[in-house]
Coordinates of C-alpha atoms in Angstrom, one line a residue:
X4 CA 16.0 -27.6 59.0
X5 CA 13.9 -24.3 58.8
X6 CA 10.4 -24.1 59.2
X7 CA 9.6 -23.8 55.0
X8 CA 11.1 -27.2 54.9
X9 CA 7.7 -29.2 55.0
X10 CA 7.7 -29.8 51.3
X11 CA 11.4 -30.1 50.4
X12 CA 13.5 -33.2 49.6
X13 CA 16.3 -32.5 51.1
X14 CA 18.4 -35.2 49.5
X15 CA 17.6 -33.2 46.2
X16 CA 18.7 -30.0 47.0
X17 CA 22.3 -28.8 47.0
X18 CA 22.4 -28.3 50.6
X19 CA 26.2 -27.9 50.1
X20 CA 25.1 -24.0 48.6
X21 CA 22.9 -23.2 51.6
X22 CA 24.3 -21.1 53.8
X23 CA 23.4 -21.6 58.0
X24 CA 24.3 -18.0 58.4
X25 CA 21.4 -16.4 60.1
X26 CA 20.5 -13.1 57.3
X27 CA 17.9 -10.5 57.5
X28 CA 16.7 -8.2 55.1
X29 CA 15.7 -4.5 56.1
X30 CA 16.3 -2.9 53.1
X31 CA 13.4 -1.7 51.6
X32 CA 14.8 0.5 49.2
X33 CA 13.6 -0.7 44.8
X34 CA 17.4 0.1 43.8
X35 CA 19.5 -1.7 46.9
X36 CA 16.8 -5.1 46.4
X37 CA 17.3 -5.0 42.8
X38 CA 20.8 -4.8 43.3
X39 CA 21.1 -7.6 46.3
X40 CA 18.5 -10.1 43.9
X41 CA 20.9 -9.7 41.1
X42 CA 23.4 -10.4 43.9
X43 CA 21.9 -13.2 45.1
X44 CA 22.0 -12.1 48.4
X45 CA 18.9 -14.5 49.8
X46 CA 20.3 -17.5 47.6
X47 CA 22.0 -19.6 49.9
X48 CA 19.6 -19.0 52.6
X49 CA 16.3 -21.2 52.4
X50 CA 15.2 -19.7 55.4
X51 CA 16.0 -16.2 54.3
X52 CA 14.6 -16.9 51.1
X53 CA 11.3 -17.8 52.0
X54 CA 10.7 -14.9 54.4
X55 CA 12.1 -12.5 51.5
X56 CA 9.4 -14.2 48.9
X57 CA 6.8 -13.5 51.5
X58 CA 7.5 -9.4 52.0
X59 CA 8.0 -9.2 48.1
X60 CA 4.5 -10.9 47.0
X61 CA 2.9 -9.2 50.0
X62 CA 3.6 -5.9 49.0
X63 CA 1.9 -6.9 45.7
X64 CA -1.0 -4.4 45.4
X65 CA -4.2 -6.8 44.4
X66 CA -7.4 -6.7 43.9
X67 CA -9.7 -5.8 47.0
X68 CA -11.3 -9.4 47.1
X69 CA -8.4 -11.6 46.7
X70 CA -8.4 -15.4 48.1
X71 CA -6.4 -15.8 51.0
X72 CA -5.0 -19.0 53.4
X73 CA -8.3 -18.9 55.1
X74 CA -10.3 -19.6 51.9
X75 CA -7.6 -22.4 50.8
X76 CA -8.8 -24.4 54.0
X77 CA -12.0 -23.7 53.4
X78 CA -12.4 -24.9 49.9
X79 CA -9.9 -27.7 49.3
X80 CA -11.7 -30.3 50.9
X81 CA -14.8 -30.0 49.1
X82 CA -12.9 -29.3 45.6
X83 CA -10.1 -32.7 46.0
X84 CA -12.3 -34.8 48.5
X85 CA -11.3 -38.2 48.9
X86 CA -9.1 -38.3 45.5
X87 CA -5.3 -38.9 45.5
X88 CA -3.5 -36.0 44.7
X89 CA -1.9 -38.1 42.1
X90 CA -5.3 -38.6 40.2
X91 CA -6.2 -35.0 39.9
X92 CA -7.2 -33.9 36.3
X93 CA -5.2 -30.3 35.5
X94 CA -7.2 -27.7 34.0
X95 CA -7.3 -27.1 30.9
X96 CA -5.7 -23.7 30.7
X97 CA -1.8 -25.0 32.2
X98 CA -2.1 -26.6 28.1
X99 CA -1.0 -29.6 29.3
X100 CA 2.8 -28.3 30.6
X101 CA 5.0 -29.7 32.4
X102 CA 4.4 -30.1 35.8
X103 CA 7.6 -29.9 37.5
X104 CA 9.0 -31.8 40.6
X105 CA 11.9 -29.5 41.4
X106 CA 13.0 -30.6 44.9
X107 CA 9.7 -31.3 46.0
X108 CA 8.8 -34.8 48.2
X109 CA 6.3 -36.9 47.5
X110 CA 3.7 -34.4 49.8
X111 CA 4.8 -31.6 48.2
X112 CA 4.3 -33.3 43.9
X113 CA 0.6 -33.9 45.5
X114 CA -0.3 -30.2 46.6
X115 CA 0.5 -28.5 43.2
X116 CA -2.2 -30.4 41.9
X117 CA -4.4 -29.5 44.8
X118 CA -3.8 -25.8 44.6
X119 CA -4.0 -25.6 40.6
X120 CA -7.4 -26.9 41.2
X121 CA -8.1 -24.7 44.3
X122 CA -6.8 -21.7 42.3
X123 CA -8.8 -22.8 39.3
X124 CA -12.1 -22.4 41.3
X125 CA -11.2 -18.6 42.4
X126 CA -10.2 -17.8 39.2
X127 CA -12.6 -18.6 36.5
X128 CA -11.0 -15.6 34.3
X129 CA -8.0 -17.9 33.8
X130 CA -8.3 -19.2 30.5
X131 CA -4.7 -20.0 29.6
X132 CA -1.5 -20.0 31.9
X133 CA 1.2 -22.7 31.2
X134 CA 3.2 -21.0 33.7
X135 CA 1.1 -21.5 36.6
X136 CA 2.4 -25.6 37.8
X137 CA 5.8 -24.0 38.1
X138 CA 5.2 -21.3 39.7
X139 CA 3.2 -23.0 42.6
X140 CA 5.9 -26.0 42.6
X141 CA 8.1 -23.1 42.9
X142 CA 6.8 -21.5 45.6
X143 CA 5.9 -24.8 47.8
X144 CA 9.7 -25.1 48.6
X145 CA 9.3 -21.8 50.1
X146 CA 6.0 -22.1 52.1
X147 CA 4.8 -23.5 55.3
X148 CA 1.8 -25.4 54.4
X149 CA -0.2 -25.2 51.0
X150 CA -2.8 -22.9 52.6
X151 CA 0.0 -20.3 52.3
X152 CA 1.7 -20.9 49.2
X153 CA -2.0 -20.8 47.9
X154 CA -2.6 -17.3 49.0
X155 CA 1.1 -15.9 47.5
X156 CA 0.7 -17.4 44.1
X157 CA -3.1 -15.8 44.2
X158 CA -1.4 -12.3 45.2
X159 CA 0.7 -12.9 42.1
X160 CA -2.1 -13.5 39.8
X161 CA -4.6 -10.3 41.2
X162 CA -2.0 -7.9 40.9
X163 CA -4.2 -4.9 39.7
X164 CA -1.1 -2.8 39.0
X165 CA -1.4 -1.9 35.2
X166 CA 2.4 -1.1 35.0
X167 CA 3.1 -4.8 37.1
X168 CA 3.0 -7.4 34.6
X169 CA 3.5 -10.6 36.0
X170 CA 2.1 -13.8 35.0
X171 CA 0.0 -14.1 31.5
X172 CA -3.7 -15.5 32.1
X173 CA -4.9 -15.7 28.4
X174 CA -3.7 -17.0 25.3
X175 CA -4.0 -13.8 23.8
X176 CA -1.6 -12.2 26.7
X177 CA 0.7 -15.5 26.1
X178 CA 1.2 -15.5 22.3
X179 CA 1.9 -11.8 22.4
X180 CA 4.3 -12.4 24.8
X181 CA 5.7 -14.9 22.1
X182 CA 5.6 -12.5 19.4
X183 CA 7.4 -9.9 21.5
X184 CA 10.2 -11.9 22.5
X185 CA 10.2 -13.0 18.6
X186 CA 10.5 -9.4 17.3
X187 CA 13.4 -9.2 20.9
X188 CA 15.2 -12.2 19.4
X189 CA 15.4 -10.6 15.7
X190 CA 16.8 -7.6 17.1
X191 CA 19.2 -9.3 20.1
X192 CA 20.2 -12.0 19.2
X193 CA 20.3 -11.8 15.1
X194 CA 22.8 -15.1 14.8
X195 CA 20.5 -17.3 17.0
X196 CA 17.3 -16.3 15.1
X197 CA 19.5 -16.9 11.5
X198 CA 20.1 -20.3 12.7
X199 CA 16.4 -20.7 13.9
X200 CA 15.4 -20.0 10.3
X201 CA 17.8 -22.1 8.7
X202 CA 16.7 -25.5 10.5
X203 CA 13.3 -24.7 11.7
X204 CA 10.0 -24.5 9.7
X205 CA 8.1 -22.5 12.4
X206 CA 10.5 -20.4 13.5
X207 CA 7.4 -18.5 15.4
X208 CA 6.7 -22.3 16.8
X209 CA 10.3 -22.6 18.4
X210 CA 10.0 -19.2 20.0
X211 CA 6.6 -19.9 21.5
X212 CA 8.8 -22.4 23.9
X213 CA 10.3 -19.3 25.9
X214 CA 8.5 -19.2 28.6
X215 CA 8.5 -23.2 29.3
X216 CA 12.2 -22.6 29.0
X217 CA 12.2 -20.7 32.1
X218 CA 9.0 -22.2 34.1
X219 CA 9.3 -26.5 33.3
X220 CA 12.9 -26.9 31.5
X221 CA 15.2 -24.7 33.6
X222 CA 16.5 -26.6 37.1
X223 CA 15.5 -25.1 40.3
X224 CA 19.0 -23.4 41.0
X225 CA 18.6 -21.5 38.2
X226 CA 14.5 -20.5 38.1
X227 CA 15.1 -19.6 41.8
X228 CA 17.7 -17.2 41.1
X229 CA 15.6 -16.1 37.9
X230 CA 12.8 -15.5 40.6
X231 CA 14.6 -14.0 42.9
X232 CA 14.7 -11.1 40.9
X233 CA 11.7 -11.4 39.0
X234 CA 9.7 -10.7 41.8
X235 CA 11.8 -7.4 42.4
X236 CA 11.8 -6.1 38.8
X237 CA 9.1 -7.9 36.5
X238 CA 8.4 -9.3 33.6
X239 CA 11.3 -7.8 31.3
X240 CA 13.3 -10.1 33.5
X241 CA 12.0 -13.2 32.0
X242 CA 12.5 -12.1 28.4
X243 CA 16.0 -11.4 29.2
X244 CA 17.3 -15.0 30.8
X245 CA 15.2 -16.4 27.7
X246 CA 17.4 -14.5 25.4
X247 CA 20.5 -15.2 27.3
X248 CA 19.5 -18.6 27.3
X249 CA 19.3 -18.7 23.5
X250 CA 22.5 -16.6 23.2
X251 CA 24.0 -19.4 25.1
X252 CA 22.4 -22.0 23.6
X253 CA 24.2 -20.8 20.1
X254 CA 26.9 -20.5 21.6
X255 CA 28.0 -23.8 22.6
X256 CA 25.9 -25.5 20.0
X257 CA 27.3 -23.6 17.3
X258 CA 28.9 -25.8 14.4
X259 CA 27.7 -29.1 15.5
X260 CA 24.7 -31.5 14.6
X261 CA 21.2 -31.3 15.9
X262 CA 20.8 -33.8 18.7
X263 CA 17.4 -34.9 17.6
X264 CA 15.1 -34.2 14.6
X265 CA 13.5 -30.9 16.8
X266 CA 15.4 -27.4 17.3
X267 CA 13.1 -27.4 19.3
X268 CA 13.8 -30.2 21.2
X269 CA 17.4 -29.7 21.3
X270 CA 16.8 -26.1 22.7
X271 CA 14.9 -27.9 25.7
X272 CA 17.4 -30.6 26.3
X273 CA 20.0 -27.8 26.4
X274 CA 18.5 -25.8 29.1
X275 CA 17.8 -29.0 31.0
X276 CA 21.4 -29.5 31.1
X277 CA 22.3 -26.1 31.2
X278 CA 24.2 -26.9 34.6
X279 CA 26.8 -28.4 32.4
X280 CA 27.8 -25.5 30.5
X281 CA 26.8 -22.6 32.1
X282 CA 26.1 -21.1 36.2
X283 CA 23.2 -19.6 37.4
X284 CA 25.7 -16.5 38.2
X285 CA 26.7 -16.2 34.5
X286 CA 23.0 -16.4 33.0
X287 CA 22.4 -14.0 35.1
X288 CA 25.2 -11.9 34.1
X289 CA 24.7 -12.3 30.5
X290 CA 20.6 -11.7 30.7
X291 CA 21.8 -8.1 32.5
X292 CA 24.6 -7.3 29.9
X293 CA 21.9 -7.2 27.5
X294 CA 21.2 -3.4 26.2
X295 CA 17.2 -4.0 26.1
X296 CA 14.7 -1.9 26.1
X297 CA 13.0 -0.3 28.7
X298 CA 9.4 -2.0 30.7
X299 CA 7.7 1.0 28.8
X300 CA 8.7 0.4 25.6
X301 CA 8.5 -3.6 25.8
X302 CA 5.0 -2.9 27.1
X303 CA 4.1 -0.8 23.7
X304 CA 5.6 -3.8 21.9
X305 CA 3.3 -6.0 23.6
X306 CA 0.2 -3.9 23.2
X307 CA 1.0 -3.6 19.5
X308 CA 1.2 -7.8 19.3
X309 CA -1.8 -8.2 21.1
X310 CA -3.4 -5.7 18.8
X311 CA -2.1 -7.5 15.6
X312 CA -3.9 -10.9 17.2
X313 CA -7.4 -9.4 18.3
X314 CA -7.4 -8.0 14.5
X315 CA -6.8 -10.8 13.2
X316 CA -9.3 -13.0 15.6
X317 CA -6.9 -14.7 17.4
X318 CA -7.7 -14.7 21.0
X319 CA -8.3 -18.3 21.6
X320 CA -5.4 -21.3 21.3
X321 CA -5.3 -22.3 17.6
X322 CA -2.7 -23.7 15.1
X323 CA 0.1 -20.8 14.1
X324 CA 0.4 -19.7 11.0
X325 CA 4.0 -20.0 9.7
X326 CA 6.4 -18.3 7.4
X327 CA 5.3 -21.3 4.5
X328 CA 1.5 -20.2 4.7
X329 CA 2.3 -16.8 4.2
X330 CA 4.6 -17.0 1.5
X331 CA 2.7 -20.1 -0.1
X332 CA 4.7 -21.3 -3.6
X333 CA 1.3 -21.2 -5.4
X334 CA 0.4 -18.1 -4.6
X335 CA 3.5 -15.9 -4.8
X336 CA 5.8 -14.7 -7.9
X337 CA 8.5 -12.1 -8.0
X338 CA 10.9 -11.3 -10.5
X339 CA 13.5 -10.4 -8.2
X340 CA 13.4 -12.7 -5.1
X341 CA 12.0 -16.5 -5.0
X342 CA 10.0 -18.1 -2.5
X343 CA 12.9 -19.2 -0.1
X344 CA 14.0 -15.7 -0.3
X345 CA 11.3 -14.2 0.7
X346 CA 10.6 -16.4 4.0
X347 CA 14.2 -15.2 4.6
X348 CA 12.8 -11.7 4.6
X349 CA 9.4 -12.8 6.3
X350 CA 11.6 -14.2 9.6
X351 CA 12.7 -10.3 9.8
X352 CA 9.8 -8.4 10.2
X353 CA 7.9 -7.7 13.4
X354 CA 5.8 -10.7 14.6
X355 CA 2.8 -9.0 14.1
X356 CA 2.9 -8.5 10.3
X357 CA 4.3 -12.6 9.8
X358 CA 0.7 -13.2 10.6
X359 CA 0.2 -11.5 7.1
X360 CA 0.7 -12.5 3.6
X361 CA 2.9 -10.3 0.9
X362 CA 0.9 -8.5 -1.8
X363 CA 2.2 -7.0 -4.6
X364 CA 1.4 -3.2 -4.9
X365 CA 3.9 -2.0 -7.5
X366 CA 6.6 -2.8 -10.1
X367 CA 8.5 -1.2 -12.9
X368 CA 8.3 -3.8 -15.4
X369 CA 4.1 -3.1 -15.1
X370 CA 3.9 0.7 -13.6
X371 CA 6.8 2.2 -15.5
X372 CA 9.9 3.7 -13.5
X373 CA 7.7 7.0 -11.8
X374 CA 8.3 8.0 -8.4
X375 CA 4.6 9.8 -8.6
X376 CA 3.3 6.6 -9.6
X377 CA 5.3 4.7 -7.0
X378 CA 3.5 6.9 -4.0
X379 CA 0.2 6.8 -5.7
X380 CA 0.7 2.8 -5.7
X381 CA 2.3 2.5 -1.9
X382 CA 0.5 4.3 0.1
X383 CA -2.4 3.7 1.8
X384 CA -0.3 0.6 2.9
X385 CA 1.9 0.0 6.3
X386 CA 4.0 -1.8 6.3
X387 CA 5.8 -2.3 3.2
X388 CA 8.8 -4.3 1.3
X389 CA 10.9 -2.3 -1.3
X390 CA 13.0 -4.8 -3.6
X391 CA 15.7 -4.3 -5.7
X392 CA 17.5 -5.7 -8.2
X393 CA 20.7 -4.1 -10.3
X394 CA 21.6 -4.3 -13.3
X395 CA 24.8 -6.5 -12.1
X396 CA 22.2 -9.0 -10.3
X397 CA 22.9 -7.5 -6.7
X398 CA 19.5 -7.9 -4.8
X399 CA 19.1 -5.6 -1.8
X400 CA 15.5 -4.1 0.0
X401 CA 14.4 -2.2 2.9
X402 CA 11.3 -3.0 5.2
X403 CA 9.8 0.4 5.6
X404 CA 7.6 0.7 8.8
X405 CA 5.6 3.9 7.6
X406 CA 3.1 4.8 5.4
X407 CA 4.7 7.0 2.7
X408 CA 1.7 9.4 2.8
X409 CA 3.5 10.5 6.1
X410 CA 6.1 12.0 3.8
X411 CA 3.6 15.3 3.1
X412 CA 3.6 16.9 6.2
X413 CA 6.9 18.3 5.3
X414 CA 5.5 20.1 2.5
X415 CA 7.4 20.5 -0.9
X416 CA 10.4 19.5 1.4
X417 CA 12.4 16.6 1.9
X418 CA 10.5 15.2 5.0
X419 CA 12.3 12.2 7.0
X420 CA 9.5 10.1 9.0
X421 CA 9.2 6.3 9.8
X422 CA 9.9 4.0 13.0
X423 CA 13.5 1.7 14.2
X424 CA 11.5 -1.1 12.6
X425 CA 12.7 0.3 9.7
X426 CA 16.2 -1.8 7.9
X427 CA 17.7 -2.5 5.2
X428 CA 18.9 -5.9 3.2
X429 CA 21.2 -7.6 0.9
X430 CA 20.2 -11.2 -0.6
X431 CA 22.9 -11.1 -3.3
X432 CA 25.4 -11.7 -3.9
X433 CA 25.1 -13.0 0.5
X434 CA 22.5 -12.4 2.4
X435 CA 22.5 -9.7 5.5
X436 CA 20.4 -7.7 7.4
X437 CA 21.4 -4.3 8.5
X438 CA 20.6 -2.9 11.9
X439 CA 18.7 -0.2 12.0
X440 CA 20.5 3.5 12.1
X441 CA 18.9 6.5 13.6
X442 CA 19.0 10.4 11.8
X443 CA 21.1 12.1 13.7
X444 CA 19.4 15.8 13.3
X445 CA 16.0 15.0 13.8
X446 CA 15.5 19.2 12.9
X447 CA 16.2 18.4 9.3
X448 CA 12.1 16.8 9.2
X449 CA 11.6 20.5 9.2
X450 CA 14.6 22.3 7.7
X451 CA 14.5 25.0 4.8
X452 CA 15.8 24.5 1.7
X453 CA 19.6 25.0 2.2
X454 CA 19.6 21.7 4.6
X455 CA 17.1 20.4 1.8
X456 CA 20.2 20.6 -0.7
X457 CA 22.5 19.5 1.8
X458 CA 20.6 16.1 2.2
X459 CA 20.7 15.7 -1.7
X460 CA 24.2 16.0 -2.0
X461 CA 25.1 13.6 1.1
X462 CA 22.3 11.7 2.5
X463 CA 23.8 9.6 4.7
X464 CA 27.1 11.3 5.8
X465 CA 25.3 14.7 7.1
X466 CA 21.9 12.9 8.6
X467 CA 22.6 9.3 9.8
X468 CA 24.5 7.6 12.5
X469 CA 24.9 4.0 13.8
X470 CA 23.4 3.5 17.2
X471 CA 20.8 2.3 19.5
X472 CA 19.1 5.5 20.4
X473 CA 19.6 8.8 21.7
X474 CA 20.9 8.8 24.9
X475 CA 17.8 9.0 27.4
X476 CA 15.9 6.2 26.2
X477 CA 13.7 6.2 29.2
X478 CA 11.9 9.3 28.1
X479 CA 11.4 8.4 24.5
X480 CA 9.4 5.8 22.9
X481 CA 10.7 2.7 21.5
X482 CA 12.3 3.3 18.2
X483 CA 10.5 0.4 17.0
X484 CA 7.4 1.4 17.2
X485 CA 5.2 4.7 15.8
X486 CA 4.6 7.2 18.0
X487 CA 1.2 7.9 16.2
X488 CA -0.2 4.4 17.1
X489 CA -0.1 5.5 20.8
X490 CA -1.1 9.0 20.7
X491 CA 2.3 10.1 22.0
X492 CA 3.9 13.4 21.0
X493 CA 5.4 13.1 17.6
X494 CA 8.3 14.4 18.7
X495 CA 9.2 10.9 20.2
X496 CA 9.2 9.5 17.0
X497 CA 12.1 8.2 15.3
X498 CA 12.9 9.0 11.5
X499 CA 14.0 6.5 9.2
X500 CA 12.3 7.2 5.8
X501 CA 12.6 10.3 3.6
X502 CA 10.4 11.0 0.3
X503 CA 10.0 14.1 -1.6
X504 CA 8.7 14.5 -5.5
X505 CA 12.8 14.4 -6.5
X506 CA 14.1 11.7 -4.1
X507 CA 13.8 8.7 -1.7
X508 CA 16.1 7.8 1.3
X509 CA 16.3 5.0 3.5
X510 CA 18.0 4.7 6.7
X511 CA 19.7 1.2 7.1
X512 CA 22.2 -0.2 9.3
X513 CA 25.4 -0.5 10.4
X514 CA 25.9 3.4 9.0
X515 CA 24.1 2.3 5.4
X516 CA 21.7 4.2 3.7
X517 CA 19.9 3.8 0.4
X518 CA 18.9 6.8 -2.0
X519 CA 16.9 6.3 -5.1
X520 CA 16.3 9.0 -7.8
X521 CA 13.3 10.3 -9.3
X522 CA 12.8 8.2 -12.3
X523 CA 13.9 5.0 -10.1
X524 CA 16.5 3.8 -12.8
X525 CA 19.5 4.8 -10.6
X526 CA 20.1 4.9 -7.1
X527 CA 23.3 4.8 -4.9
X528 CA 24.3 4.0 -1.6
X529 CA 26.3 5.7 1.5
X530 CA 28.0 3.1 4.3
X531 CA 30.4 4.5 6.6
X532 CA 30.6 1.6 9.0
X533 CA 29.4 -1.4 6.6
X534 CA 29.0 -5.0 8.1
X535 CA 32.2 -7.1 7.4
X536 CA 33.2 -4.1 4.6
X537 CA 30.7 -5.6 2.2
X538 CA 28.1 -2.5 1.6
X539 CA 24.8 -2.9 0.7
X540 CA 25.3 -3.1 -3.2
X541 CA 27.5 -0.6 -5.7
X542 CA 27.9 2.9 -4.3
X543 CA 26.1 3.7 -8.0
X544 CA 24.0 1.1 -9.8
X545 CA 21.2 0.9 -12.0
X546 CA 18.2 -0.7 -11.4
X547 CA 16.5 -3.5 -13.2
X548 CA 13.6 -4.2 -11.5
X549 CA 12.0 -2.4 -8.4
X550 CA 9.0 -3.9 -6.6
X551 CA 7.1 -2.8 -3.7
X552 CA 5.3 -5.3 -1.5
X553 CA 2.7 -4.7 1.1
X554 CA 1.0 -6.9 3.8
X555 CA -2.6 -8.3 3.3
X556 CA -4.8 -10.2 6.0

């Protein structure tokens, strides 16, 4: 065996996958490693592995004062002292997560604990990092003594690159992280998340389990190819084995029973097993199949969850609030959706608005059918809900993203405005969400009044298309968030949402659009492409009740 063997049970590991084949690696180049980690071009080489961990975290640009080896030696005597390894109390900010064995020995199970608590004395910013025991277990199976592994996994954690996210440190850097791959769920993986509602109280609750999915439930085959590349390309990695992971996890579960009384639960035993239904190659190959969004835009998402918490005062571990506290029975009353509706609709939004609870700002059964009286009642308010209900009982809505006030810097003209947050819904007669569209002429927020006529007569035909994007994504911002929020160009923003004093459109999905006339009695609809060829509600109808809904802290 190698010299990185120290720490390894070899009786564990599937020595039949390790190559002898002596490999080096020269290539320096970001595209030809990305494309030999996805590869898994150091896999089968525990030797060749561990040399290719050590150039990657190395050329890790940290803070100037980072602990090294050298300080390792020099505190862990005083810190453990004559304490068993086995004995060691774990910080508090791991949360009490799993610490696991991997393919460890028995020397090897001892020294995470000792460098946990050596890196815990280093790093007194830490306050919450669940990821942290895998990481170093991890790691250990690729170092020669702890003294070095120490000094990687505190390379990993002083990273001082502001576009190098790595591992979170804080809760408040953790349960964004959870939100964010909540809102990436809702928009990747829409059948997963539909079953996640159906059986799961806390829907939030069952997504805050990602990351322990990849760092404590996930065998080491698997988290080693996962790292592999995650030291090459980042954080977005992680979020897109999790979602592959789920999308699996769907999959094959799909149909049958829950296995215990816990989605949860179940979702954790699966990706223990996970060697029974699916290959490290073909997670991999799913995660990359995935269309997601790019590091910038997945970083605005983040900054805009972590926003929503420090707003709302959550920077510190506490209980979540769920879907059932902020629709509470007691508290809410429609005359278009019920409670259980309405948590339906909650489970869509972005996570950082679930924190909130629905407030009614307008109806026309109390503020007549105006569509002055609408705006003078909506805005102010971002987000907000728009229900609907026919006079032949279909229920349909649209989240709208934007504050309708936006709608006057067009003027007297028809101005299109809003974020791909933006979509629209049908509860009855069966419920679906819509994926969000995008306008196809983003010139018409500006056009004269012969476009302006146009967009009356055929809203959705001459000004919206299905899609993702437009085709350079990496030089635009997210369409789910606001430009405006990140003093960006405006320009970068998407369009969604178009008001004028004669008219309201809303962009929807799967090529549907809603259009709703002055006086808010009629309104029609325009789906090229529609989901299953069941539209959002009658091409013509007449509405019975209309309500808007905003969010309140």
């Amino acid at each position: 065996m190698d010299e990185y063997s120290r720490f390894v049970d070899w009786d564990k590991m599937d020595v039949s996958a390790q190559s002898q084949d002596t490999k080096e690696l020269s290539c320096t180049e970001f595209q030809e490693l990305k494309q030999l980690a996805r590869q898994g071009y150091w896999a089968k080489n525990h030797c060749l592995r561990a040399k290719v961990y050590h150039k990657l975290i190395s050329s890790i640009p940290c803070r100037t004062v980072t602990p090294d080896a050298n300080v390792y030696r020099d505190i862990v005597v005083k810190i453990v002292g004559k304490r068993s390894s086995g004995s060691l109390p774990l910080p508090e900010f791991v949360d009490n997560s799993l610490v696991p064995t991997y393919c460890l020995n028995a020397e090897g199970v001892g020294a995470v604990r000792k460098i946990i608590l050596c890196i815990a004395n280093q790093f007194p910013d830490i306050s919450f990092c669940p990821a942290l025991p895998a990481v170093i277990a991890l790691l250990l199976h690729y170092s020669k003594d702890e003294a070095e592994c120490f000094e990687q996994v505190c390379r990993i954690l002083a990273c001082n690159d502001p576009s190098k996210r790595l591992i979170d440190q804080t809760f408040l850097a953790f349960e964004s992280s959870c939100m964010t791959f909540g809102d990436l769920v809702n928009k990747y993986c829409q059948a997963a998340h539909k079953l996640m509602v159906a059986v799961s109280e806390d829907v939030l609750e069952v997504y805050s389990d990602w990351q322990r999915w990849l760092f404590g439930e996930l065998p080491m085959a698997y988290v080693a190819r996962v790292f592999d590349v995650f030291l090459v390309e980042g954080y977005k990695v992680l979020y897109r084995v999790a979602l592959a992971l789920l999308k699996f996890f769907h999959k094959v579960r799909a149909g049958q029973p829950m296995e215990s009384d816990s989605i949860q639960q179940d979702i954790r035993a699966f990706v223990r097993d996970i060697a029974k239904s699916v290959s490290p190659e073909r997670l991999l190959e799913k995660a990359f199949a995935i269309r997601l969004f790019s590091r910038k835009e997945i970083q605005l998402l983040q900054m805009a969850n972590e926003k929503a918490l420090q707003q709302k005062g959550i920077t510190v571990k506490q209980k979540r609030q769920n879907v059932h506290l902020a629709v509470h029975a007691e508290n809410f009353k429609s005359e278009i959706v019920s409670v259980k509706e309405m948590r339906d609709i909650w489970s869509w939004i972005p996570e950082r608005f679930a924190l909130c609870q629905p407030l009614l700002l307008f109806t026309t059964l109390e503020h007549g059918c105006s569509l002055s009286r609408f705006y003078s009642h909506s805005e102010g308010h971002e987000p907000t809900l728009l229900l609907i209900k026919t006079t032949a009982k279909e229920v349909c809505g649209a989240y709208l993203s934007t504050d309708w006030s936006e709608r006057r810097r067009g003027g007297n003209k028809l101005s299109f405005f809003g974020t791909g947050e933006c979509f629209v819904f049908r509860l009855q007669p069966e419920v679906e969400r819509y994926e969000w569209v995008i306008i196809k002429h983003p010139e018409l927020a500006t056009a004269g009044p012969e476009t302006e006529n146009q967009n009356h007569s055929s809203p959705a035909a001459s000004t919206l298309s299905s899609g993702s994007g437009p085709s350079e994504p990496s030089e635009r911002l997210s369409p789910f968030l606001s430009a405006r929020h990140f003093n960006l160009p405006s320009k970068t923003a998407s369009m969604f949402m178009a008001g004028s004093s004669e008219c309201i459109i809303v962009g929807g999905g799967d090529g549907q659009a809603l259009y709703l006339d002055a006086d808010l009695n009629h309104g029609r609809t325009s789906h090229c492409n529609t989901f299953n060829n069941q539209p959002l509600c009658s091409e013509n109808f007449q509405i019975s009740v209309l309500e808007v809904w905003g969010f309140r802290d």
